[in-house]
Structures are given as C-alpha cells and as structure tokens.
Amino acid sequence: MAMRAVIVGGDAGGMAAVSPLRALQPDAEVIAFERTRWTSYSACGIPFHVSGKVAGGVDRLVARSPEQHRANGIDLRVGHEVVELDLDRGEVVVAPAGGDHYRLGFDRLLLGVGARPIRPPLPGIDLPFVHGVQTLDDAIRLRAIAEQPGCPQIVIVGGGYIGLEMAEAYIETGCRATIVERAPQVLGLLDAELAELVTDALRARRIEVRTGVEVLGFDDGVVRTDGGDLPADLVVLGLGVRANSDLARDAGIELGVAGAIRVDDRQRTSHDAVWAAGDCTASRHLVSGRPVYMPLGTYANKQARVAGNTMGGGQARFAGVLGTAISKLCETELATTGLRLTDALDAGFDAVAETVRSVTRAGYFPGAAPITVKLVGEKGTGRLLGGQIVGGTGAGKRIDTIATAVTAGLTAEQVADLDLAYAPPFSPVWDPVAIAARQLARHL
Amino acid sequence: MAMRAVIVGGDAGGMAAVSPLRALQPDAEVIAFERTRWTSYSACGIPFHVSGKVAGGVDRLVARSPEQHRANGIDLRVGHEVVELDLDRGEVVVAPAGGDHYRLGFDRLLLGVGARPIRPPLPGIDLPFVHGVQTLDDAIRLRAIAEQPGCPQIVIVGGGYIGLEMAEAYIETGCRATIVERAPQVLGLLDAELAELVTDALRARRIEVRTGVEVLGFDDGVVRTDGGDLPADLVVLGLGVRANSDLARDAGIELGVAGAIRVDDRQRTSHDAVWAAGDCTASRHLVSGRPVYMPLGTYANKQARVAGNTMGGGQARFAGVLGTAISKLCETELATTGLRLTDALDAGFDAVAETVRSVTRAGYFPGAAPITVKLVGEKGTGRLLGGQIVGGTGAGKRIDTIATAVTAGLTAEQVADLDLAYAPPFSPVWDPVAIAARQLARHL
C-alpha cells in the first residue's frame, strides 16, 4: 500500500518536501495542514510589501498558492490547525476553523510548523497596536497603516535586520520610524564597528535609532521605556522568533538548542516516524560544529528537501549552516557568514580578525562606494572562519565568496590568492575580500 | 652592498613588485624604465574614458603617477626604452627618447613589459585610422574621435570583450558602431548560447554585429571584408594581444605558450638573474595544470608581487589562474571562470555541462532580471571545473562563488549545498549558482 505522508505546515519547511518525496515514492499520499490561509510565501518580502516596493497585492509574495499545491496532487487543507500529535496511534488531531476536531493517521509525519515572533510578557503587549511580522495577514495590516495619511509614528522594538527593514519601509511611505534596542548596538549579527556604519545610514534617512533603551510596556499610543515614553501609532515587534515546538514537545519529541526540535542531518526527530524541517528545528553550525537555532528561509527549503528525500527512503543529508545572511538598508548592504570573532573565541578557536576598507568598483568608476570587510581566521591553521561586509551596491553578495571559502576550509592565504573577477564596473583590481584576506593572513 | 633591481616596464607587471621587494630588502636600489610617459594605469578603464563615463582627464585612470613612484624612492625613467638585455654582462641597454643609448648594470632584473595589440599583416593595417587599444595615448586619441560631431562610423575588428566594450562606448557618445568577427560568434570566452544572449543585448542597443566575416584589409575610410566593404571613420583593433617577449627571446630567455615568457611559480625565468610578470608571461591553469597565456591586469599585479618577494629572497608563489573574467555590456553582465566544456574535454576530463535560467532577485522584487548560469563538472569525482554567467545587474560577480568552489575542488553537490546569501533584493531563495550546481550534480 502507498505511504501516507502528513505534513504539518504549508510553508517552505513543509511543502518543499513534497517534490523530493514524490521522486522516490510516486504513489505516496500527501496530506498537508496549514492553520492560516497562506502557503509557500516569502516572509522576507513583507517589508517590501509594506513599503509598496512590491507592487500589487500581498499574493505577489506567494510562491505557490493552495490551488497550485492542490493541482500538484496534494490534499492541502488550509485553515486546519494540527493541535495534537498522537504518536502511539500514529495520528494527528486536527482542528478545522469553525469545525469539529478530527483524527487522521499517518505513516510518516513532517513538522514544518515554523516559528512565531517573540512577544515578551510586558504590560500591554496584547494591545491591538502591537504587531509581529510573520504571516501575510500581518503584512496586510502593516501595509494598511503605511497607507494612512498624517505621517503615523512607528516604533520598532528590536534592532535586528527585519526590524530595520520595517523601519525603512515605513520611512519610504512617509511615516516616522523609531527603533528601540536594548543592546548598545543594532544588528547583533554584526560586530559593533560594522553595525555603526549601518546605523549612520539609517540616521541619514531620518530613522531614529535608540540603543541601550529597554522597553517596559505599552499603553494606548505610548511605548514605555527606561528612557521615557515614546508616542506610537503602531508598534512592530522585531525581537526575533521562537521555534513552534510545543506540538512536538507535548508529544514527547526531543527538543534541542533554543527550544527548537532536535533533528539529525537527515531531518529525523527522536521519533522514528516524525521528521521536522525549517524554523521549528535546530541546525548544526558548519564551523563550530555546535547546534544552533538559525531560522532562515533558505534553510527551511533545503531541510524540507532533505526531509522529503529521507522520508521517501533516500540518503540525502543537510550539510549544516553558516548563518549566511544579507540585507539592504537605506542603500547600504550588509552581510555576514560563519563565525564572528566573539563566536570563534567562544567556540574555542584561537582566532583573530582583520578589517579593511576599500571600494566596490574601480575608484574612478561612477558609483564606486565604500566597502568594509571584516574577516575572522584561526591562528596556526590559517583557516578562514567567517566574515562580515557592509558597503554600497555590490558589496553584500561578496559574502558568498567568503561562505564558499569557509565551507571549503580555505586558508586566508588561499582566499587572498583566489582568481576573483575584476573589471572597473565591478571591483578594484584587488577585490576587497582578497585584500582583507591578505591582511588577515599576515596575522595568522 | 645593497642590491640593484632593475625593472623594465612602468605598469603593474613591473611596479607592483617594488613594495614586496622593499619589504625584504629595504636598502635595494630600484631603477625602472618605461618607454611611454605613463605608469601604473588601468588599461581596462580605457573604454570608460572613451565613453565619457569616467569624467575628467585620462589621468583618472592612473593609479600611481611617475611622480608618485619617484616620491616612493624609485629611480623611474619614463620615455626610456630598454632595447637590449646583455645578460652575460648583467646590463640593460637603454634608449632614452631623443638621447643616446646607455648601459646600466643590474643584480636582478624584472621584465614587466606587457603585451601589444595584435595587428595582422593586412593591406592598410598601418593607415592612421586603424587603432589599437592599449596605452593612455591610445585612450586620448580614441576619445577625441568620440567627441567629433556627425556620428562617426566606428568599425571594431574582433569581438572580444574589449572590442565590445569599445563598441558600447562609442554608441554612448552618439557614434555608430559595427563589430566584425571572423568566428561564428562574438565573445569566444563564452559558449555560443551564452554569447548569443550578449549579442542580443548589443543589437538592442543598435550595435551592428557581423559574425563569420573576415577582414581583408583597409583603405581610406573603408574596411574591406569578404562580405563587402564597410565604411569607417575609425577602425579599432580588438583582436587580443601578444606578449612583448622579443627582448627576452633575443637575450636567450626561454619562451613558452603563445610566445610568452616562461616562468615558474616564483616568476623566475630561465635566467637566474631575470624575473618576469604580467602580460609578457605565461601562467599555469589551476584546473587543467596546463600552461596558458591569459593577459589580465589582476594577474599582472599578483605576479609582480610574487616576483618582488622572490627577487628579495622570499618564498612567495603565484597560485595559478582560472581565467576569471567579467564585463558589463549594455546592462548585461557576463563572466567566466575555469574550463568551458570544450576546454575540459580537450584537457582530457570526462566532463558534462548544465545550463539553467533563473532570476537575479526574488521574482517579485523590482529589478529582478534573467540570469543564465552554465556549469561544467567532471563525472566520477563530481568536481566543478568551471562556469559561465550572463544576466542582469548582480549576475556577473556571482562568478566569484564558482571561482572559489573550483579552486577549492568542491563538487557540484557541495556547491548546491552552499549557504549562500538570500534576501529578496539580492537573490531568489535558491541562488542561481546553487540551482545550476544541483542540476549538474544529477548528471555527475
């Protein structure tokens, strides 16, 4: 009899498993549950919907609609929330919107249930003007505020890059935006001196950035902080996300770092009929070898592909993560991969870092912009461990060179010698990544 | 006594040696000869001077002027041509412009004498309206024509990327431009189907592209071809360059592939007091291991640094070349690295290629443009051997990821698994390079 695969979650961490599963098990019955009305959408695109940069409705952000999934032979049930896993009986308990609970049996189960925005238990956190950024319903509500007349005042709580992208989106629509961050700097994924470059760019666009300020609570139209009250027509929470692992935990499935579901490199959980992928799971860091929680859309897609393959009997493995991330804020590109210096020291590496400043193009070429590259390497081996980049157009995607080099275990010396592409519209003769690697190699 | 180092050639292949040499031999006397009046300039920038894209005089393309080199303690003699190497006596014979020949002794000699545009022995090749693209004096003359009124008709002979860049430069200044290429396609560094994408972009900008046409000679105002006469106010030769190796050959120094000076990985020639670097030398290809002639500015800089180090007693090595190249033509970016399929088969690899078409950014993000990625890999080992890219803004520099992967010996599978940077303004969720690698891996 054909296998019945049940997928919980209609976004990448679930649905991207179907095609590799079907490649191995063409007859598999696939039933998928999604509690919202949206499937396979780009949460990363929400700030660009809010800013109006992506013209048209929010469905522009949908990569594959419920109808498309159904046309692909998937029994997809939207508005259906899985509320319990009964692993002893091999069943899920489903709560359809407005309907009665029912049970459904499975042979193999994939949890692609994602994450939810962190909402600290502050007074007033549940007031209606406090929003998270996650689903496309959030996107619609957040866009509606951007379209209001009279320059609404937006307060972003948390200075991660999603929060910063939201701040820029609102500035672009004529709103006022203030970022409140408890830490001494925004963009905790970057070292302070690089984050400072981005902060300068934000401030130049009149985004107010308040670091070292703690939010104490919310009241109608007001954000209470330890630095005084801030007026706010809307509060956007940009405090990161937490894995949706309650369902798994309640069923006795092991959790790992940050309360995310622990999986092996084949995306198998501690229960032999249950797989998990995407923002609800922990990953292994490629450099430190440590378990980490890094909820990124690319991983959800890759992990779900691995899960689909191994659910179908295949031998695929998820390679692990470097934490490569990129963003564009106020024409400033920022990117990171691998270990920062503090991460590296913390992980026990005898590490040093080197920072260089160069230009994105030949100095004489129009549009040449500053670029700062910071590289981290290991003494003794000379191996590159990570890097960060902040700069103008063309700066950010250079992080891929670093990510590739770190994955391959290249030394700083080898990176300095790489045959990277040069032409005046693209790079100075010595690519900034190579310059930084040369400098770093001298210290290793 | 301090060493006397004599450098022949005032551009990158010579002058970039000074700093690493001085690092090891602070007291070395450095005397450099340059036959033109220009030093350390960007020949790659000439098309952008001609188009007017680089505002200001041609000296904007000069990275370091003769005065700057002299201020750096180099006895630099411009307008001085070295006409003979007397290796038995350890002397060079110098011809100063308008002065008498003289001899000068050296302890160690570096030849950074570059290359010169190929001028086939066709009737009329020496007519004054037939120009090469090499020195800044060429740049001045070529720019002057761009500034003439009345839409001068420019004929570019040879469809390499320098020729194509020149054609675009002239179109941008209001001239008419026709490219004549003997081969069935322009851009021999790309496979036909990718070159065709660039040809389409050129034609959309009204650059006339005539392939399969042989130039027979030149007459006043006319280019004679086997497809008929073409009117021309100016002819630009874009047939590539040939190493300036006569001086070395006449002194008994061994030449290698394409008549370029043979050097080892420390940039030493067959004579133990003579080094060479840059466009006058042959290199070793990193993938095929074969000697190749690839005259690129980045190599000149890197090789001269190695030469300076090893002249000073250091142990630096030049890693070798992948032939990484990039260009931007009519908003279309093109790039290549490593072996093309034909190169790979020719070098004895059991190779296959895969081509995919994707987009440069998230499909919904403004400015998302087509990108075509072709990758070549080796069956059995699964190793990546090379790649080519053609596409819109942001496409070209992705070649660095491929160059890094090829250098590191990564398999297509490993490249598909790389943690490359994703955000909607920069990439679709699956980077086009990873998509191509995934496709290729299926065939290896």
Short mmCIF file of N, CA, C and O in Angstrom, two decimals, chain A residues 42 44-45 48 53-54 60-61 297-299 301-302 305 317 319 321-328 333 337 363-366 396-401 403-405 407-408 410 416-427 429-431 442, chain B residues 42 44-45 48 53-54 60-61 297-299 301-302 305 317 319 321-328 333 337 363-366 397-401 403-405 407-408 410 416-427 429-431 442:
data_model
loop_
_atom_site.label_atom_id
_atom_site.label_comp_id
_atom_site.label_asym_id
_atom_site.label_seq_id
_atom_site.Cartn_x
_atom_site.Cartn_y
_atom_site.Cartn_z
N SER A 42 6.80 34.28 0.94
CA SER A 42 8.08 34.86 1.31
C SER A 42 7.90 35.83 2.46
O SER A 42 7.54 36.99 2.26
N CYS A 44 10.25 37.04 4.07
CA CYS A 44 11.32 38.03 3.87
C CYS A 44 10.86 39.18 2.99
O CYS A 44 11.48 40.24 2.97
N GLY A 45 9.78 38.97 2.26
CA GLY A 45 9.31 40.01 1.36
C GLY A 45 8.35 40.99 2.01
O GLY A 45 7.99 42.00 1.40
N PHE A 48 8.92 44.71 1.96
CA PHE A 48 8.83 45.32 0.63
C PHE A 48 7.39 45.43 0.16
O PHE A 48 7.06 46.21 -0.72
N LYS A 53 7.14 48.71 -2.40
CA LYS A 53 8.15 48.44 -3.44
C LYS A 53 7.71 47.28 -4.33
O LYS A 53 7.97 47.27 -5.53
N VAL A 54 7.05 46.30 -3.71
CA VAL A 54 6.47 45.21 -4.49
C VAL A 54 5.04 45.60 -4.82
O VAL A 54 4.16 45.59 -3.96
N ARG A 60 1.51 38.60 -4.31
CA ARG A 60 2.77 38.63 -5.07
C ARG A 60 3.87 37.89 -4.32
O ARG A 60 4.85 37.44 -4.90
N LEU A 61 3.73 37.83 -2.99
CA LEU A 61 4.76 37.17 -2.17
C LEU A 61 4.55 35.66 -2.08
O LEU A 61 5.34 34.96 -1.45
N GLY A 297 14.85 31.31 5.75
CA GLY A 297 14.04 30.71 4.69
C GLY A 297 14.80 29.74 3.80
O GLY A 297 14.25 28.73 3.35
N THR A 298 16.07 30.04 3.55
CA THR A 298 16.85 29.14 2.70
C THR A 298 17.01 27.78 3.36
O THR A 298 16.94 26.75 2.70
N TYR A 299 17.22 27.78 4.67
CA TYR A 299 17.39 26.50 5.37
C TYR A 299 16.10 25.71 5.34
O TYR A 299 16.11 24.48 5.19
N ASN A 301 13.82 25.63 3.10
CA ASN A 301 13.70 24.99 1.80
C ASN A 301 14.65 23.81 1.66
O ASN A 301 14.26 22.73 1.21
N LYS A 302 15.90 24.01 2.05
CA LYS A 302 16.89 22.94 1.89
C LYS A 302 16.58 21.76 2.80
O LYS A 302 16.68 20.60 2.40
N ARG A 305 13.67 19.70 1.64
CA ARG A 305 14.05 18.83 0.52
C ARG A 305 14.73 17.58 1.03
O ARG A 305 14.50 16.47 0.54
N ARG A 317 21.44 14.36 2.95
CA ARG A 317 21.83 14.94 4.23
C ARG A 317 21.81 16.46 4.12
O ARG A 317 22.17 17.01 3.09
N ALA A 319 23.61 19.75 4.94
CA ALA A 319 25.04 19.99 5.15
C ALA A 319 25.35 20.76 6.44
O ALA A 319 26.43 20.64 6.99
N VAL A 321 24.79 24.75 8.61
CA VAL A 321 24.59 26.17 8.33
C VAL A 321 25.81 27.00 8.70
O VAL A 321 26.60 26.64 9.58
N LEU A 322 25.95 28.09 7.99
CA LEU A 322 26.98 29.08 8.30
C LEU A 322 26.36 30.35 8.87
O LEU A 322 27.07 31.26 9.26
N GLY A 323 25.02 30.42 8.85
CA GLY A 323 24.38 31.66 9.27
C GLY A 323 24.57 32.79 8.28
O GLY A 323 24.55 33.97 8.65
N THR A 324 24.72 32.45 7.00
CA THR A 324 24.88 33.50 5.99
C THR A 324 23.60 34.32 5.91
O THR A 324 22.51 33.76 5.75
N ALA A 325 23.73 35.62 6.03
CA ALA A 325 22.57 36.50 5.95
C ALA A 325 22.95 37.78 5.24
O ALA A 325 24.13 38.18 5.24
N ILE A 326 21.98 38.39 4.61
CA ILE A 326 22.24 39.61 3.84
C ILE A 326 21.01 40.51 3.94
O ILE A 326 19.89 40.02 4.09
N SER A 327 21.24 41.81 3.90
CA SER A 327 20.12 42.74 3.90
C SER A 327 20.57 44.04 3.24
O SER A 327 21.76 44.30 3.12
N LYS A 328 19.57 44.79 2.81
CA LYS A 328 19.86 46.09 2.20
C LYS A 328 19.06 47.12 2.97
O LYS A 328 17.84 47.03 3.05
N GLU A 333 24.40 47.87 1.98
CA GLU A 333 24.26 46.41 2.00
C GLU A 333 25.07 45.86 3.17
O GLU A 333 26.18 46.32 3.44
N THR A 337 28.62 35.85 7.42
CA THR A 337 28.66 34.41 7.30
C THR A 337 29.66 33.83 8.28
O THR A 337 30.63 34.50 8.63
N GLY A 363 38.18 52.83 -8.38
CA GLY A 363 37.98 54.12 -7.74
C GLY A 363 37.49 55.20 -8.67
O GLY A 363 36.76 56.11 -8.27
N TYR A 364 37.86 55.11 -9.95
CA TYR A 364 37.49 56.14 -10.91
C TYR A 364 36.12 55.89 -11.54
O TYR A 364 35.61 56.70 -12.29
N PHE A 365 35.54 54.72 -11.25
CA PHE A 365 34.30 54.35 -11.94
C PHE A 365 33.09 54.91 -11.20
O PHE A 365 32.99 54.80 -9.99
N PRO A 366 32.13 55.50 -11.96
CA PRO A 366 30.96 56.08 -11.30
C PRO A 366 30.26 55.03 -10.42
O PRO A 366 30.09 53.89 -10.83
N GLY A 396 27.32 43.44 -0.74
CA GLY A 396 26.78 42.37 0.08
C GLY A 396 26.98 40.97 -0.46
O GLY A 396 27.41 40.07 0.28
N LYS A 397 26.70 40.75 -1.74
CA LYS A 397 26.75 39.40 -2.27
C LYS A 397 28.18 38.85 -2.31
O LYS A 397 28.39 37.65 -2.53
N ARG A 398 29.17 39.71 -2.10
CA ARG A 398 30.54 39.21 -1.97
C ARG A 398 30.67 38.24 -0.79
O ARG A 398 31.64 37.51 -0.68
N ILE A 399 29.69 38.26 0.11
CA ILE A 399 29.73 37.34 1.24
C ILE A 399 29.75 35.89 0.76
O ILE A 399 30.26 35.01 1.46
N ASP A 400 29.18 35.64 -0.42
CA ASP A 400 29.14 34.27 -0.94
C ASP A 400 30.54 33.71 -1.18
O ASP A 400 30.76 32.50 -1.03
N THR A 401 31.46 34.57 -1.59
CA THR A 401 32.84 34.13 -1.76
C THR A 401 33.40 33.66 -0.43
O THR A 401 34.06 32.61 -0.35
N ALA A 403 31.59 32.69 2.21
CA ALA A 403 30.85 31.49 2.64
C ALA A 403 31.41 30.25 1.95
O ALA A 403 31.56 29.19 2.58
N THR A 404 31.71 30.37 0.67
CA THR A 404 32.25 29.24 -0.07
C THR A 404 33.63 28.86 0.46
O THR A 404 33.94 27.68 0.66
N ALA A 405 34.45 29.88 0.71
CA ALA A 405 35.80 29.63 1.22
C ALA A 405 35.77 28.99 2.61
O ALA A 405 36.52 28.06 2.89
N THR A 407 33.32 27.21 3.92
CA THR A 407 32.81 25.84 3.77
C THR A 407 33.90 24.90 3.28
O THR A 407 34.01 23.76 3.73
N ALA A 408 34.71 25.40 2.35
CA ALA A 408 35.76 24.56 1.76
C ALA A 408 36.98 24.46 2.66
O ALA A 408 37.91 23.71 2.35
N LEU A 410 39.21 26.84 3.20
CA LEU A 410 40.36 27.55 2.64
C LEU A 410 41.05 28.39 3.72
O LEU A 410 40.40 28.89 4.64
N ALA A 416 43.24 35.04 -0.38
CA ALA A 416 43.94 36.19 -0.95
C ALA A 416 44.40 35.90 -2.37
O ALA A 416 44.48 36.81 -3.20
N ASP A 417 44.68 34.65 -2.65
CA ASP A 417 45.17 34.25 -3.98
C ASP A 417 44.07 33.91 -4.97
O ASP A 417 44.36 33.61 -6.13
N LEU A 418 42.82 33.91 -4.53
CA LEU A 418 41.73 33.50 -5.42
C LEU A 418 41.68 34.35 -6.68
O LEU A 418 41.95 35.55 -6.64
N ASP A 419 41.30 33.71 -7.76
CA ASP A 419 41.19 34.41 -9.04
C ASP A 419 39.77 34.98 -9.14
O ASP A 419 38.90 34.42 -9.80
N LEU A 420 39.56 36.11 -8.47
CA LEU A 420 38.24 36.74 -8.43
C LEU A 420 38.09 37.70 -9.60
O LEU A 420 39.07 38.20 -10.14
N ALA A 421 36.85 37.93 -9.98
CA ALA A 421 36.57 38.69 -11.20
C ALA A 421 36.85 40.18 -11.02
O ALA A 421 36.39 40.79 -10.05
N TYR A 422 37.58 40.73 -11.98
CA TYR A 422 37.85 42.15 -11.97
C TYR A 422 37.46 42.80 -13.29
O TYR A 422 37.83 42.32 -14.35
N ALA A 423 36.71 43.88 -13.21
CA ALA A 423 36.54 44.85 -14.29
C ALA A 423 36.09 46.12 -13.59
O ALA A 423 35.47 46.05 -12.52
N PRO A 424 36.41 47.29 -14.14
CA PRO A 424 36.15 48.54 -13.42
C PRO A 424 34.73 48.71 -12.89
O PRO A 424 34.56 49.24 -11.78
N PRO A 425 33.66 48.24 -13.60
CA PRO A 425 32.32 48.45 -13.02
C PRO A 425 32.00 47.53 -11.85
O PRO A 425 30.95 47.68 -11.22
N PHE A 426 32.89 46.57 -11.55
CA PHE A 426 32.57 45.53 -10.56
C PHE A 426 33.49 45.50 -9.36
O PHE A 426 33.11 45.01 -8.30
N SER A 427 34.70 45.98 -9.51
CA SER A 427 35.68 45.75 -8.45
C SER A 427 36.93 46.57 -8.72
O SER A 427 37.25 46.87 -9.86
N VAL A 429 41.10 46.40 -8.72
CA VAL A 429 41.94 45.28 -9.19
C VAL A 429 42.05 44.20 -8.12
O VAL A 429 41.97 43.02 -8.42
N TRP A 430 42.27 44.61 -6.89
CA TRP A 430 42.28 43.66 -5.79
C TRP A 430 40.89 43.70 -5.17
O TRP A 430 40.49 44.71 -4.59
N ASP A 431 40.18 42.60 -5.29
CA ASP A 431 38.85 42.56 -4.69
C ASP A 431 38.96 42.79 -3.19
O ASP A 431 39.86 42.26 -2.53
N ARG A 442 48.51 37.82 7.18
CA ARG A 442 49.72 38.31 7.84
C ARG A 442 49.68 38.08 9.34
O ARG A 442 50.71 37.99 9.99
N SER B 42 45.17 51.92 -15.63
CA SER B 42 44.16 50.89 -15.85
C SER B 42 43.79 50.85 -17.32
O SER B 42 42.96 51.62 -17.79
N CYS B 44 42.08 48.58 -18.56
CA CYS B 44 40.67 48.13 -18.56
C CYS B 44 39.71 49.31 -18.49
O CYS B 44 38.52 49.17 -18.78
N GLY B 45 40.21 50.46 -18.07
CA GLY B 45 39.34 51.62 -17.94
C GLY B 45 39.21 52.43 -19.21
O GLY B 45 38.40 53.35 -19.28
N PHE B 48 35.86 53.26 -20.76
CA PHE B 48 35.03 54.15 -19.94
C PHE B 48 35.53 55.59 -20.01
O PHE B 48 34.81 56.52 -19.71
N LYS B 53 32.24 58.10 -19.45
CA LYS B 53 31.67 57.66 -18.17
C LYS B 53 32.59 58.03 -17.01
O LYS B 53 32.13 58.36 -15.92
N VAL B 54 33.89 57.96 -17.26
CA VAL B 54 34.85 58.41 -16.27
C VAL B 54 35.16 59.87 -16.58
O VAL B 54 35.86 60.19 -17.54
N ARG B 60 42.78 60.16 -14.75
CA ARG B 60 41.92 59.49 -13.77
C ARG B 60 42.18 57.98 -13.74
O ARG B 60 41.92 57.31 -12.76
N LEU B 61 42.68 57.47 -14.88
CA LEU B 61 42.94 56.02 -14.97
C LEU B 61 44.31 55.64 -14.40
O LEU B 61 44.66 54.47 -14.36
N GLY B 297 44.92 42.09 -15.99
CA GLY B 297 45.52 43.04 -15.06
C GLY B 297 45.67 42.51 -13.64
O GLY B 297 46.63 42.82 -12.94
N THR B 298 44.70 41.69 -13.21
CA THR B 298 44.81 41.15 -11.86
C THR B 298 46.02 40.24 -11.74
O THR B 298 46.71 40.26 -10.72
N TYR B 299 46.29 39.47 -12.79
CA TYR B 299 47.45 38.56 -12.72
C TYR B 299 48.74 39.36 -12.69
O TYR B 299 49.69 39.00 -11.99
N ASN B 301 49.31 42.25 -11.42
CA ASN B 301 49.53 42.74 -10.06
C ASN B 301 49.98 41.62 -9.12
O ASN B 301 50.93 41.79 -8.36
N LYS B 302 49.29 40.50 -9.18
CA LYS B 302 49.63 39.40 -8.28
C LYS B 302 51.00 38.83 -8.58
O LYS B 302 51.79 38.54 -7.67
N ARG B 305 53.83 41.05 -7.49
CA ARG B 305 54.03 40.97 -6.03
C ARG B 305 54.86 39.74 -5.68
O ARG B 305 55.73 39.79 -4.80
N ARG B 317 54.67 32.28 -3.87
CA ARG B 317 54.36 31.55 -5.10
C ARG B 317 53.10 32.14 -5.71
O ARG B 317 52.18 32.52 -5.00
N ALA B 319 49.72 31.40 -7.43
CA ALA B 319 48.87 30.21 -7.32
C ALA B 319 48.46 29.63 -8.66
O ALA B 319 48.18 28.44 -8.76
N VAL B 321 46.11 30.42 -12.50
CA VAL B 321 44.96 31.19 -13.00
C VAL B 321 43.79 30.29 -13.34
O VAL B 321 43.95 29.12 -13.68
N LEU B 322 42.61 30.88 -13.23
CA LEU B 322 41.37 30.23 -13.67
C LEU B 322 40.81 30.91 -14.91
O LEU B 322 39.82 30.45 -15.46
N GLY B 323 41.41 32.03 -15.29
CA GLY B 323 40.85 32.79 -16.41
C GLY B 323 39.55 33.47 -16.05
O GLY B 323 38.70 33.71 -16.91
N THR B 324 39.38 33.82 -14.77
CA THR B 324 38.16 34.52 -14.36
C THR B 324 38.10 35.88 -15.05
O THR B 324 39.06 36.66 -14.98
N ALA B 325 37.00 36.15 -15.71
CA ALA B 325 36.85 37.44 -16.39
C ALA B 325 35.41 37.89 -16.29
O ALA B 325 34.49 37.07 -16.15
N ILE B 326 35.22 39.19 -16.32
CA ILE B 326 33.87 39.75 -16.18
C ILE B 326 33.79 41.00 -17.03
O ILE B 326 34.79 41.69 -17.24
N SER B 327 32.61 41.29 -17.53
CA SER B 327 32.41 42.52 -18.29
C SER B 327 30.94 42.90 -18.22
O SER B 327 30.09 42.06 -17.90
N LYS B 328 30.67 44.16 -18.46
CA LYS B 328 29.30 44.64 -18.49
C LYS B 328 29.08 45.29 -19.84
O LYS B 328 29.80 46.23 -20.20
N GLU B 333 25.52 41.65 -17.84
CA GLU B 333 26.78 41.26 -17.22
C GLU B 333 27.16 39.86 -17.70
O GLU B 333 26.31 38.99 -17.81
N THR B 337 34.76 31.59 -15.62
CA THR B 337 35.90 31.12 -14.81
C THR B 337 36.13 29.65 -15.08
O THR B 337 35.20 28.91 -15.41
N GLY B 363 11.61 36.94 -7.55
CA GLY B 363 10.85 37.23 -8.76
C GLY B 363 9.93 38.44 -8.62
O GLY B 363 9.70 39.16 -9.58
N TYR B 364 9.45 38.69 -7.39
CA TYR B 364 8.53 39.80 -7.18
C TYR B 364 9.25 41.11 -6.92
O TYR B 364 8.61 42.16 -6.81
N PHE B 365 10.57 41.07 -6.78
CA PHE B 365 11.30 42.27 -6.38
C PHE B 365 11.66 43.11 -7.60
O PHE B 365 12.15 42.59 -8.60
N PRO B 366 11.44 44.44 -7.52
CA PRO B 366 11.75 45.28 -8.68
C PRO B 366 13.21 45.10 -9.12
O PRO B 366 14.10 45.03 -8.29
N LYS B 397 29.10 39.08 -10.75
CA LYS B 397 30.05 38.84 -9.66
C LYS B 397 29.78 37.51 -8.96
O LYS B 397 30.58 37.04 -8.16
N ARG B 398 28.63 36.89 -9.27
CA ARG B 398 28.39 35.54 -8.75
C ARG B 398 29.45 34.56 -9.26
O ARG B 398 29.60 33.46 -8.72
N ILE B 399 30.17 34.93 -10.30
CA ILE B 399 31.22 34.05 -10.81
C ILE B 399 32.26 33.78 -9.72
O ILE B 399 32.93 32.73 -9.74
N ASP B 400 32.42 34.71 -8.77
CA ASP B 400 33.41 34.52 -7.71
C ASP B 400 33.10 33.30 -6.85
O ASP B 400 34.02 32.63 -6.35
N THR B 401 31.83 33.03 -6.66
CA THR B 401 31.44 31.83 -5.90
C THR B 401 31.93 30.60 -6.64
O THR B 401 32.48 29.66 -6.04
N ALA B 403 34.37 30.52 -8.92
CA ALA B 403 35.84 30.52 -8.93
C ALA B 403 36.39 29.96 -7.62
O ALA B 403 37.35 29.18 -7.60
N THR B 404 35.77 30.35 -6.52
CA THR B 404 36.21 29.86 -5.21
C THR B 404 35.98 28.36 -5.09
O THR B 404 36.85 27.61 -4.63
N ALA B 405 34.81 27.92 -5.54
CA ALA B 405 34.48 26.50 -5.47
C ALA B 405 35.42 25.66 -6.34
O ALA B 405 35.88 24.59 -5.93
N THR B 407 38.47 26.45 -7.31
CA THR B 407 39.81 26.47 -6.70
C THR B 407 39.90 25.48 -5.53
O THR B 407 40.90 24.80 -5.35
N ALA B 408 38.81 25.43 -4.75
CA ALA B 408 38.81 24.56 -3.57
C ALA B 408 38.54 23.10 -3.92
O ALA B 408 38.61 22.23 -3.05
N LEU B 410 35.63 21.84 -4.86
CA LEU B 410 34.32 21.40 -4.40
C LEU B 410 33.58 20.63 -5.50
O LEU B 410 33.77 20.90 -6.69
N ALA B 416 25.88 23.00 -4.54
CA ALA B 416 24.42 23.09 -4.40
C ALA B 416 24.03 23.29 -2.93
O ALA B 416 23.01 23.91 -2.64
N ASP B 417 24.83 22.75 -2.03
CA ASP B 417 24.53 22.83 -0.59
C ASP B 417 25.09 24.08 0.08
O ASP B 417 24.86 24.30 1.27
N LEU B 418 25.84 24.90 -0.65
CA LEU B 418 26.47 26.07 -0.02
C LEU B 418 25.44 26.99 0.62
O LEU B 418 24.34 27.15 0.11
N ASP B 419 25.84 27.57 1.72
CA ASP B 419 24.97 28.51 2.44
C ASP B 419 25.18 29.90 1.85
O ASP B 419 25.89 30.73 2.41
N LEU B 420 24.56 30.13 0.70
CA LEU B 420 24.72 31.41 0.00
C LEU B 420 23.67 32.40 0.50
O LEU B 420 22.61 32.02 0.98
N ALA B 421 24.00 33.68 0.35
CA ALA B 421 23.17 34.73 0.94
C ALA B 421 21.87 34.92 0.16
O ALA B 421 21.87 35.06 -1.06
N TYR B 422 20.78 34.96 0.92
CA TYR B 422 19.47 35.23 0.32
C TYR B 422 18.77 36.38 1.02
O TYR B 422 18.68 36.42 2.25
N ALA B 423 18.29 37.30 0.24
CA ALA B 423 17.27 38.28 0.65
C ALA B 423 16.66 38.76 -0.67
O ALA B 423 17.33 38.75 -1.71
N PRO B 424 15.38 39.16 -0.65
CA PRO B 424 14.70 39.47 -1.91
C PRO B 424 15.43 40.44 -2.84
O PRO B 424 15.39 40.25 -4.05
N PRO B 425 16.15 41.47 -2.33
CA PRO B 425 16.81 42.38 -3.28
C PRO B 425 18.05 41.77 -3.94
O PRO B 425 18.64 42.39 -4.82
N PHE B 426 18.47 40.58 -3.49
CA PHE B 426 19.76 40.04 -3.92
C PHE B 426 19.67 38.72 -4.66
O PHE B 426 20.56 38.37 -5.43
N SER B 427 18.63 37.95 -4.40
CA SER B 427 18.62 36.57 -4.91
C SER B 427 17.25 35.95 -4.71
O SER B 427 16.53 36.33 -3.80
N VAL B 429 15.31 32.50 -3.43
CA VAL B 429 15.66 31.66 -2.28
C VAL B 429 16.79 30.70 -2.64
O VAL B 429 17.72 30.51 -1.87
N TRP B 430 16.68 30.09 -3.81
CA TRP B 430 17.77 29.25 -4.29
C TRP B 430 18.62 30.10 -5.21
O TRP B 430 18.16 30.51 -6.28
N ASP B 431 19.85 30.37 -4.81
CA ASP B 431 20.71 31.16 -5.68
C ASP B 431 20.90 30.44 -7.01
O ASP B 431 21.06 29.22 -7.05
N ARG B 442 23.11 16.12 -10.65
CA ARG B 442 22.29 14.98 -11.10
C ARG B 442 22.93 14.25 -12.26
O ARG B 442 22.65 13.08 -12.48
#
